[in-house]
Short mmCIF file of C-alpha atoms in Angstrom, two decimals:
data_model
loop_
_atom_site.label_atom_id
_atom_site.label_comp_id
_atom_site.label_asym_id
_atom_site.label_seq_id
_atom_site.Cartn_x
_atom_site.Cartn_y
_atom_site.Cartn_z
CA UNK A 1 69.03 98.35 86.80
CA UNK A 2 72.33 100.16 86.20
CA UNK A 3 74.28 97.32 87.82
CA UNK A 4 72.72 94.83 85.37
CA UNK A 5 73.83 96.91 82.39
CA UNK A 6 77.34 97.34 83.78
CA UNK A 7 77.63 93.61 84.37
CA UNK A 8 77.14 93.14 80.64
CA UNK A 9 79.78 95.72 79.75
CA UNK A 10 82.42 93.06 79.10
CA UNK A 11 80.11 91.49 76.50
CA UNK A 12 80.09 94.81 74.61
CA UNK A 13 83.88 94.98 74.54
CA UNK A 14 84.20 91.34 73.48
CA UNK A 15 81.60 91.65 70.72
CA UNK A 16 83.21 94.83 69.41
CA UNK A 17 86.63 93.18 69.19
CA UNK A 18 85.14 90.11 67.50
CA UNK A 19 83.34 92.40 65.07
CA UNK A 20 86.54 94.29 64.26
CA UNK A 21 88.36 91.00 63.74
CA UNK A 22 85.71 89.61 61.38
CA UNK A 23 84.62 92.77 59.50
CA UNK A 24 87.01 94.80 57.39
CA UNK A 25 84.41 97.56 57.22
CA UNK A 26 84.05 97.85 61.00
CA UNK A 27 87.82 97.67 61.43
CA UNK A 28 88.27 100.57 59.00
CA UNK A 29 85.50 102.57 60.67
CA UNK A 30 87.02 102.19 64.16
CA UNK A 31 90.53 102.93 62.91
CA UNK A 32 89.36 106.05 61.08
CA UNK A 33 87.48 107.22 64.17
CA UNK A 34 90.57 106.79 66.34
CA UNK A 35 92.50 108.96 63.86
CA UNK A 36 90.17 111.89 64.55
CA UNK A 37 91.21 114.59 67.01
CA UNK A 38 88.12 114.02 69.11
CA UNK A 39 89.32 110.46 69.92
CA UNK A 40 92.31 111.52 72.00
CA UNK A 41 92.39 108.16 73.83
CA UNK A 42 92.00 104.57 72.56
CA UNK A 43 88.35 103.88 71.69
CA UNK A 44 88.05 101.06 74.24
CA UNK A 45 89.11 103.46 76.99
CA UNK A 46 86.04 105.58 76.28
CA UNK A 47 83.86 102.47 76.30
CA UNK A 48 85.00 101.77 79.88
CA UNK A 49 84.01 105.27 81.04
CA UNK A 50 80.61 104.20 82.52
CA UNK A 51 82.43 101.90 84.94
CA UNK A 52 85.02 104.55 85.73
CA UNK A 53 82.26 107.09 86.37
CA UNK A 54 80.89 104.84 89.10
CA UNK A 55 84.20 105.04 90.96
CA UNK A 56 84.28 108.80 90.52
CA UNK A 57 80.75 109.14 91.93
CA UNK A 58 81.88 107.12 94.95
CA UNK A 59 84.80 109.53 95.47
CA UNK A 60 82.50 112.55 95.16
CA UNK A 61 80.09 111.12 97.73
CA UNK A 62 83.00 110.33 100.09
CA UNK A 63 84.14 113.97 99.89
CA UNK A 64 80.61 115.23 100.50
CA UNK A 65 80.18 112.95 103.52
CA UNK A 66 83.57 114.00 104.85
CA UNK A 67 82.53 117.65 104.50
CA UNK A 68 79.14 117.03 106.13
CA UNK A 69 79.67 114.65 109.07
CA UNK A 70 76.78 114.32 111.59
CA UNK A 71 78.72 116.63 113.94
CA UNK A 72 78.85 119.42 111.34
CA UNK A 73 77.36 122.72 112.49
CA UNK A 74 75.06 122.84 109.46
CA UNK A 75 73.27 119.72 110.74
CA UNK A 76 71.37 122.01 113.09
CA UNK A 77 69.51 123.00 109.94
CA UNK A 78 67.02 120.21 109.20
CA UNK A 79 67.42 120.71 105.46
CA UNK A 80 71.21 120.31 105.68
CA UNK A 81 70.77 117.29 107.93
CA UNK A 82 68.47 115.74 105.34
CA UNK A 83 71.09 116.28 102.62
CA UNK A 84 73.73 114.77 104.86
CA UNK A 85 71.74 111.57 105.38
CA UNK A 86 70.99 111.39 101.64
CA UNK A 87 74.73 111.62 100.94
CA UNK A 88 75.43 108.79 103.38
CA UNK A 89 72.73 106.58 101.86
CA UNK A 90 73.97 107.30 98.34
CA UNK A 91 77.54 106.53 99.36
CA UNK A 92 76.53 103.20 100.87
CA UNK A 93 74.67 102.21 97.67
CA UNK A 94 77.48 103.27 95.32
CA UNK A 95 80.10 101.56 97.50
CA UNK A 96 78.15 98.32 97.27
CA UNK A 97 77.87 98.62 93.47
CA UNK A 98 81.61 99.28 93.10
CA UNK A 99 82.40 96.28 95.29
CA UNK A 100 80.13 94.03 93.22
CA UNK A 101 81.69 95.17 89.94
CA UNK A 102 85.31 95.34 91.10
CA UNK A 103 86.34 91.92 89.79
CA UNK A 104 84.55 92.51 86.50
CA UNK A 105 86.21 95.90 86.17
CA UNK A 106 89.71 94.46 86.61
CA UNK A 107 89.04 91.84 83.90
CA UNK A 108 87.74 94.46 81.47
CA UNK A 109 90.66 96.83 82.06
CA UNK A 110 93.06 93.95 81.40
CA UNK A 111 91.13 92.97 78.26
CA UNK A 112 91.22 96.57 77.05
CA UNK A 113 94.94 96.89 77.79
CA UNK A 114 95.82 93.68 75.89
CA UNK A 115 93.94 94.89 72.80
CA UNK A 116 95.54 98.33 73.08
CA UNK A 117 99.01 96.75 73.21
CA UNK A 118 98.17 94.57 70.23
CA UNK A 119 97.87 97.75 68.15
CA UNK A 120 101.30 98.95 69.26
CA UNK A 121 103.07 95.65 68.48
CA UNK A 122 103.79 93.77 65.26
CA UNK A 123 105.30 90.33 64.89
CA UNK A 124 102.84 88.56 67.19
CA UNK A 125 99.39 87.21 66.37
CA UNK A 126 98.09 85.72 69.64
CA UNK A 127 98.85 88.34 72.26
CA UNK A 128 95.24 88.27 73.53
CA UNK A 129 94.47 84.81 74.90
CA UNK A 130 92.30 83.65 77.83
CA UNK A 131 94.12 83.87 81.16
CA UNK A 132 96.86 86.26 80.00
CA UNK A 133 97.26 89.26 82.28
CA UNK A 134 99.30 92.41 81.63
CA UNK A 135 101.67 93.41 84.46
CA UNK A 136 104.22 96.03 83.29
CA UNK A 137 105.63 97.68 80.16
CA UNK A 138 108.61 99.93 79.75
CA UNK A 139 112.05 100.71 78.43
CA UNK A 140 115.11 98.69 79.42
CA UNK A 141 118.56 98.34 77.87
CA UNK A 142 119.49 94.89 76.55
CA UNK A 143 123.18 93.88 76.52
CA UNK A 144 124.48 92.66 73.18
CA UNK A 145 127.75 92.55 71.25
CA UNK A 146 127.74 96.31 70.72
CA UNK A 147 126.88 97.12 74.30
CA UNK A 148 123.57 98.29 75.76
CA UNK A 149 120.71 98.86 73.35
CA UNK A 150 117.34 100.34 74.36
CA UNK A 151 114.37 97.98 73.93
CA UNK A 152 110.74 97.95 74.96
CA UNK A 153 109.77 95.12 77.31
CA UNK A 154 106.25 93.81 78.00
CA UNK A 155 105.68 91.67 81.07
CA UNK A 156 102.64 89.40 81.36
CA UNK A 157 101.76 86.70 83.88
CA UNK A 158 103.18 83.98 81.64
CA UNK A 159 105.72 85.59 79.31
CA UNK A 160 108.18 88.48 78.83
CA UNK A 161 108.32 90.08 75.36
CA UNK A 162 110.99 92.43 74.06
CA UNK A 163 111.16 94.41 70.84
CA UNK A 164 113.63 95.49 68.22
CA UNK A 165 115.37 98.83 68.60
CA UNK A 166 113.22 101.81 67.79
CA UNK A 167 109.92 102.20 66.01
CA UNK A 168 109.01 100.77 62.63
CA UNK A 169 107.83 102.92 59.72
CA UNK A 170 104.24 102.17 60.81
CA UNK A 171 104.98 103.73 64.23
CA UNK A 172 104.79 100.35 65.99
CA UNK A 173 107.26 98.20 67.91
CA UNK A 174 108.36 94.89 66.41
CA UNK A 175 108.47 91.89 68.74
CA UNK A 176 112.06 90.58 68.58
CA UNK A 177 112.00 87.80 71.17
CA UNK A 178 110.26 86.36 74.18
CA UNK A 179 111.01 84.39 77.34
CA UNK A 180 108.43 82.17 79.05
CA UNK A 181 108.37 82.87 82.79
CA UNK A 182 107.87 79.24 83.81
CA UNK A 183 111.15 78.13 85.42
CA UNK A 184 112.87 81.50 84.98
CA UNK A 185 115.35 82.83 87.54
CA UNK A 186 116.69 86.38 88.20
CA UNK A 187 120.38 86.99 88.90
CA UNK A 188 122.11 90.24 89.89
CA UNK A 189 124.77 90.88 87.25
CA UNK A 190 126.20 94.32 88.11
CA UNK A 191 129.62 93.03 89.18
CA UNK A 192 129.86 90.42 86.40
CA UNK A 193 129.22 92.89 83.57
CA UNK A 194 130.22 96.15 85.21
CA UNK A 195 126.88 97.71 84.31
CA UNK A 196 124.78 99.59 86.93
CA UNK A 197 121.26 98.33 87.69
CA UNK A 198 121.89 95.18 85.64
CA UNK A 199 120.39 91.68 85.94
CA UNK A 200 120.27 88.39 84.05
CA UNK A 201 116.92 86.78 83.25
CA UNK A 202 117.70 83.10 82.88
CA UNK A 203 115.02 81.06 81.19
CA UNK A 204 114.88 77.34 80.55
CA UNK A 205 116.02 77.73 76.94
CA UNK A 206 117.72 81.14 76.79
CA UNK A 207 118.83 84.10 78.88
CA UNK A 208 119.09 87.85 78.42
CA UNK A 209 120.95 90.57 80.27
CA UNK A 210 119.08 93.85 80.87
CA UNK A 211 119.73 97.13 82.69
CA UNK A 212 117.52 100.01 83.83
CA UNK A 213 118.31 103.72 83.99
CA UNK A 214 117.93 103.90 87.79
CA UNK A 215 117.95 101.63 90.86
CA UNK A 216 114.30 102.46 91.54
CA UNK A 217 113.36 101.43 88.01
CA UNK A 218 115.17 98.07 88.08
CA UNK A 219 113.69 97.35 91.54
CA UNK A 220 110.18 97.75 90.08
CA UNK A 221 111.00 95.30 87.31
CA UNK A 222 112.57 92.78 89.72
CA UNK A 223 109.55 92.86 91.99
CA UNK A 224 107.03 92.41 89.17
CA UNK A 225 109.06 89.79 87.27
CA UNK A 226 109.59 87.75 90.45
CA UNK A 227 105.88 87.93 91.25
CA UNK A 228 105.04 86.81 87.70
CA UNK A 229 107.59 83.95 87.89
CA UNK A 230 106.03 82.74 91.16
CA UNK A 231 102.58 82.78 89.57
CA UNK A 232 103.80 80.94 86.49
CA UNK A 233 105.57 78.27 88.56
CA UNK A 234 102.48 77.74 90.71
CA UNK A 235 100.41 77.18 87.60
CA UNK A 236 102.73 74.31 86.59
CA UNK A 237 101.71 75.02 83.03
CA UNK A 238 104.22 76.51 80.57
CA UNK A 239 103.03 79.48 78.51
CA UNK A 240 101.46 78.71 75.10
CA UNK A 241 103.79 79.19 72.15
CA UNK A 242 103.54 82.62 70.62
CA UNK A 243 102.47 82.83 66.99
CA UNK A 244 104.79 85.19 65.18
CA UNK A 245 103.49 87.00 62.12
CA UNK A 246 107.08 87.25 60.95
CA UNK A 247 109.97 84.79 61.52
CA UNK A 248 111.14 85.14 65.15
CA UNK A 249 114.76 85.55 66.17
CA UNK A 250 115.76 82.38 68.00
CA UNK A 251 119.42 83.24 68.60
CA UNK A 252 120.73 82.55 72.07
CA UNK A 253 121.06 85.86 73.91
CA UNK A 254 124.38 84.65 75.27
CA UNK A 255 125.87 85.00 71.80
CA UNK A 256 128.02 88.09 71.31
CA UNK A 257 126.68 88.91 67.84
CA UNK A 258 124.59 92.04 67.34
CA UNK A 259 120.84 91.66 66.97
CA UNK A 260 119.78 92.16 63.37
CA UNK A 261 117.54 95.17 62.71
CA UNK A 262 115.67 96.32 59.64
CA UNK A 263 116.32 99.73 58.05
CA UNK A 264 112.85 100.78 59.22
CA UNK A 265 113.75 99.91 62.80
CA UNK A 266 117.01 101.86 62.71
CA UNK A 267 115.65 104.97 61.04
CA UNK A 268 112.55 105.02 63.23
CA UNK A 269 114.63 104.88 66.39
CA UNK A 270 115.70 108.45 65.70
CA UNK A 271 112.13 109.73 65.66
CA UNK A 272 111.35 112.08 68.57
CA UNK A 273 108.16 112.17 70.59
CA UNK A 274 107.31 115.59 69.19
CA UNK A 275 107.39 114.29 65.59
CA UNK A 276 105.09 111.35 66.21
CA UNK A 277 101.77 111.46 64.42
CA UNK A 278 99.14 112.89 66.81
CA UNK A 279 97.09 109.72 67.21
CA UNK A 280 100.10 107.54 68.15
CA UNK A 281 102.68 109.76 69.81
CA UNK A 282 100.94 110.00 73.18
CA UNK A 283 100.22 106.30 73.72
CA UNK A 284 101.72 105.06 76.95
CA UNK A 285 104.08 102.70 75.10
CA UNK A 286 105.56 105.52 73.02
CA UNK A 287 105.93 107.83 76.03
CA UNK A 288 107.70 105.12 78.05
CA UNK A 289 110.11 104.59 75.13
CA UNK A 290 111.01 108.28 74.79
CA UNK A 291 111.12 108.95 78.56
CA UNK A 292 113.01 105.70 79.30
CA UNK A 293 110.61 104.64 82.02
CA UNK A 294 107.96 102.04 82.74
CA UNK A 295 104.37 101.73 83.98
CA UNK A 296 102.46 98.85 85.57
CA UNK A 297 98.86 97.68 85.49
CA UNK A 298 98.56 98.88 89.09
CA UNK A 299 99.63 102.33 87.92
CA UNK A 300 96.92 102.25 85.24
CA UNK A 301 94.29 101.31 87.85
CA UNK A 302 95.37 104.15 90.14
CA UNK A 303 95.32 106.56 87.18
CA UNK A 304 91.70 105.61 86.47
CA UNK A 305 90.77 106.65 90.00
CA UNK A 306 92.62 109.99 89.72
CA UNK A 307 91.12 111.72 86.71
CA UNK A 308 90.47 115.45 86.93
CA UNK A 309 89.14 118.24 84.75
CA UNK A 310 88.87 121.97 85.30
CA UNK A 311 90.37 125.37 84.59
CA UNK A 312 94.08 126.00 85.05
CA UNK A 313 96.35 128.87 84.03
CA UNK A 314 99.50 127.78 82.23
CA UNK A 315 102.83 129.63 81.87
CA UNK A 316 105.90 128.51 79.98
CA UNK A 317 109.39 128.84 81.44
CA UNK A 318 110.43 131.82 79.28
CA UNK A 319 107.10 133.65 79.08
CA UNK A 320 105.47 136.22 81.34
CA UNK A 321 101.76 135.79 80.67
CA UNK A 322 99.36 133.15 81.93
CA UNK A 323 96.97 131.38 79.56
CA UNK A 324 93.68 130.12 80.92
CA UNK A 325 92.82 126.62 79.63
CA UNK A 326 90.38 123.83 80.31
CA UNK A 327 92.53 120.86 81.33
CA UNK A 328 91.65 117.17 81.41
CA UNK A 329 94.05 114.96 83.35
CA UNK A 330 93.69 111.28 82.38
CA UNK A 331 95.81 108.33 81.30
CA UNK A 332 99.06 109.91 82.62
CA UNK A 333 98.52 112.91 80.36
CA UNK A 334 97.20 116.52 80.51
CA UNK A 335 94.99 117.49 77.60
CA UNK A 336 94.52 121.22 76.99
CA UNK A 337 91.32 122.80 75.61
CA UNK A 338 90.53 126.43 74.95
CA UNK A 339 87.26 125.90 76.81
CA UNK A 340 85.18 123.04 78.24
CA UNK A 341 82.91 123.31 75.18
CA UNK A 342 85.61 122.24 72.69
CA UNK A 343 85.23 118.71 71.39
CA UNK A 344 88.95 117.97 70.99
CA UNK A 345 92.17 119.12 72.74
CA UNK A 346 94.49 121.77 71.34
CA UNK A 347 97.57 120.05 72.73
CA UNK A 348 98.64 117.47 75.28
CA UNK A 349 101.47 116.88 77.75
CA UNK A 350 102.34 113.25 78.67
CA UNK A 351 103.46 113.33 82.30
CA UNK A 352 105.35 110.03 82.71
CA UNK A 353 108.87 110.92 83.82
CA UNK A 354 107.91 114.45 84.91
CA UNK A 355 108.49 115.74 88.45
CA UNK A 356 105.96 117.83 90.39
CA UNK A 357 107.29 120.56 92.68
CA UNK A 358 106.44 124.00 94.09
CA UNK A 359 108.34 126.90 92.45
CA UNK A 360 111.20 128.36 94.47
CA UNK A 361 111.50 132.08 95.31
CA UNK A 362 114.28 132.45 92.73
CA UNK A 363 111.82 131.61 89.95
CA UNK A 364 109.92 134.87 90.63
CA UNK A 365 106.42 133.50 90.12
CA UNK A 366 104.80 135.66 92.86
CA UNK A 367 101.40 133.99 92.52
CA UNK A 368 99.37 131.73 94.85
CA UNK A 369 98.40 128.13 94.12
CA UNK A 370 101.17 127.48 91.57
CA UNK A 371 102.82 124.12 90.89
CA UNK A 372 105.66 123.24 88.57
CA UNK A 373 106.03 120.29 86.19
CA UNK A 374 109.50 119.65 84.83
CA UNK A 375 111.40 117.00 82.83
CA UNK A 376 115.01 117.72 81.87
CA UNK A 377 114.91 121.18 80.21
CA UNK A 378 111.12 121.21 79.85
CA UNK A 379 109.45 123.38 82.51
CA UNK A 380 105.75 124.31 82.85
CA UNK A 381 103.99 126.33 85.54
CA UNK A 382 100.29 125.86 86.34
CA UNK A 383 98.15 128.07 88.56
CA UNK A 384 94.88 127.03 90.12
CA UNK A 385 92.08 129.48 90.90
CA UNK A 386 91.49 128.27 94.46
CA UNK A 387 93.22 126.41 97.26
CA UNK A 388 90.78 123.50 96.90
CA UNK A 389 91.62 123.06 93.20
CA UNK A 390 95.31 123.40 93.95
CA UNK A 391 95.19 120.64 96.59
CA UNK A 392 93.24 118.35 94.25
#
């Protein structure tokens, strides 16, 4: 019975989006709800939770079965043996359900991601079309007449979008140009332009030169763009023309003139992550912009499988005391609550770009089960209450 309901889950998402598109009242209601503190993630993400829960149940049953194999000493107890066989039967059933719904889940996550990106972008009206699949988004530098300028790039299976510099006054990114992937080639351009981690994306009608902050980052983009090009070429069907809600910039990227930006774009580019309005500042797009990194659809899928919640003790770099908090880790972000009974987080910490290490002796932590999260000058220590929680 549950499987039948979950099979129809995509119909719920589709009907909701159609309703929002056709009803000003419903659009306002959903937008106002997403502005509330309780809605700390995009609304559609919460609507996918029943499917995500199924994967989490599978993981729980796998851990139980691993802890209680038939050779376990407790199996001498008939009651424990009964529980063990129940766990195995439940795992088999849940595994079958997850396998049946896997394809449907991938389609719904892509559908949700396209609609989420649509809210972060302006200057494009037909981002969500049948057959379009999201692959990667992130920050790259685009070479122009004034040198390298940071832009946001969005890679799909048929097209690559890039934005103007910075955020607009509405806290969105403005689409500045696009390159169809059909017939595109990638060329290493480090020696030609003297820029590290640089490449030329040469389309059938125009080309652009981009660079990443690190070799690892540009390698991720090269791998995903080449994969998308191969898929587009195999389809033998050029991407549909994008409908711009404002006049697009059709200048050849080989020109040495500087891209034109609005005053909103320029002023917004100086806005920091900390000053973003609460409901927008922690979206993945904004975090990638401020941390100068990228994230792929595969990363999103892995993140869905690795959600955690529980008590942790937090300590700042320059403080002595530990504060006990209820922490929810989801969507590449840690959300902090005073207790598990609170209905909205007190604060959040986006983790894209952060490094995870164990404190050194020189840091004088002197506690067990402590891990360290750090990004540039930002340092946080977290302490688990048990070895099991620490390992998780």
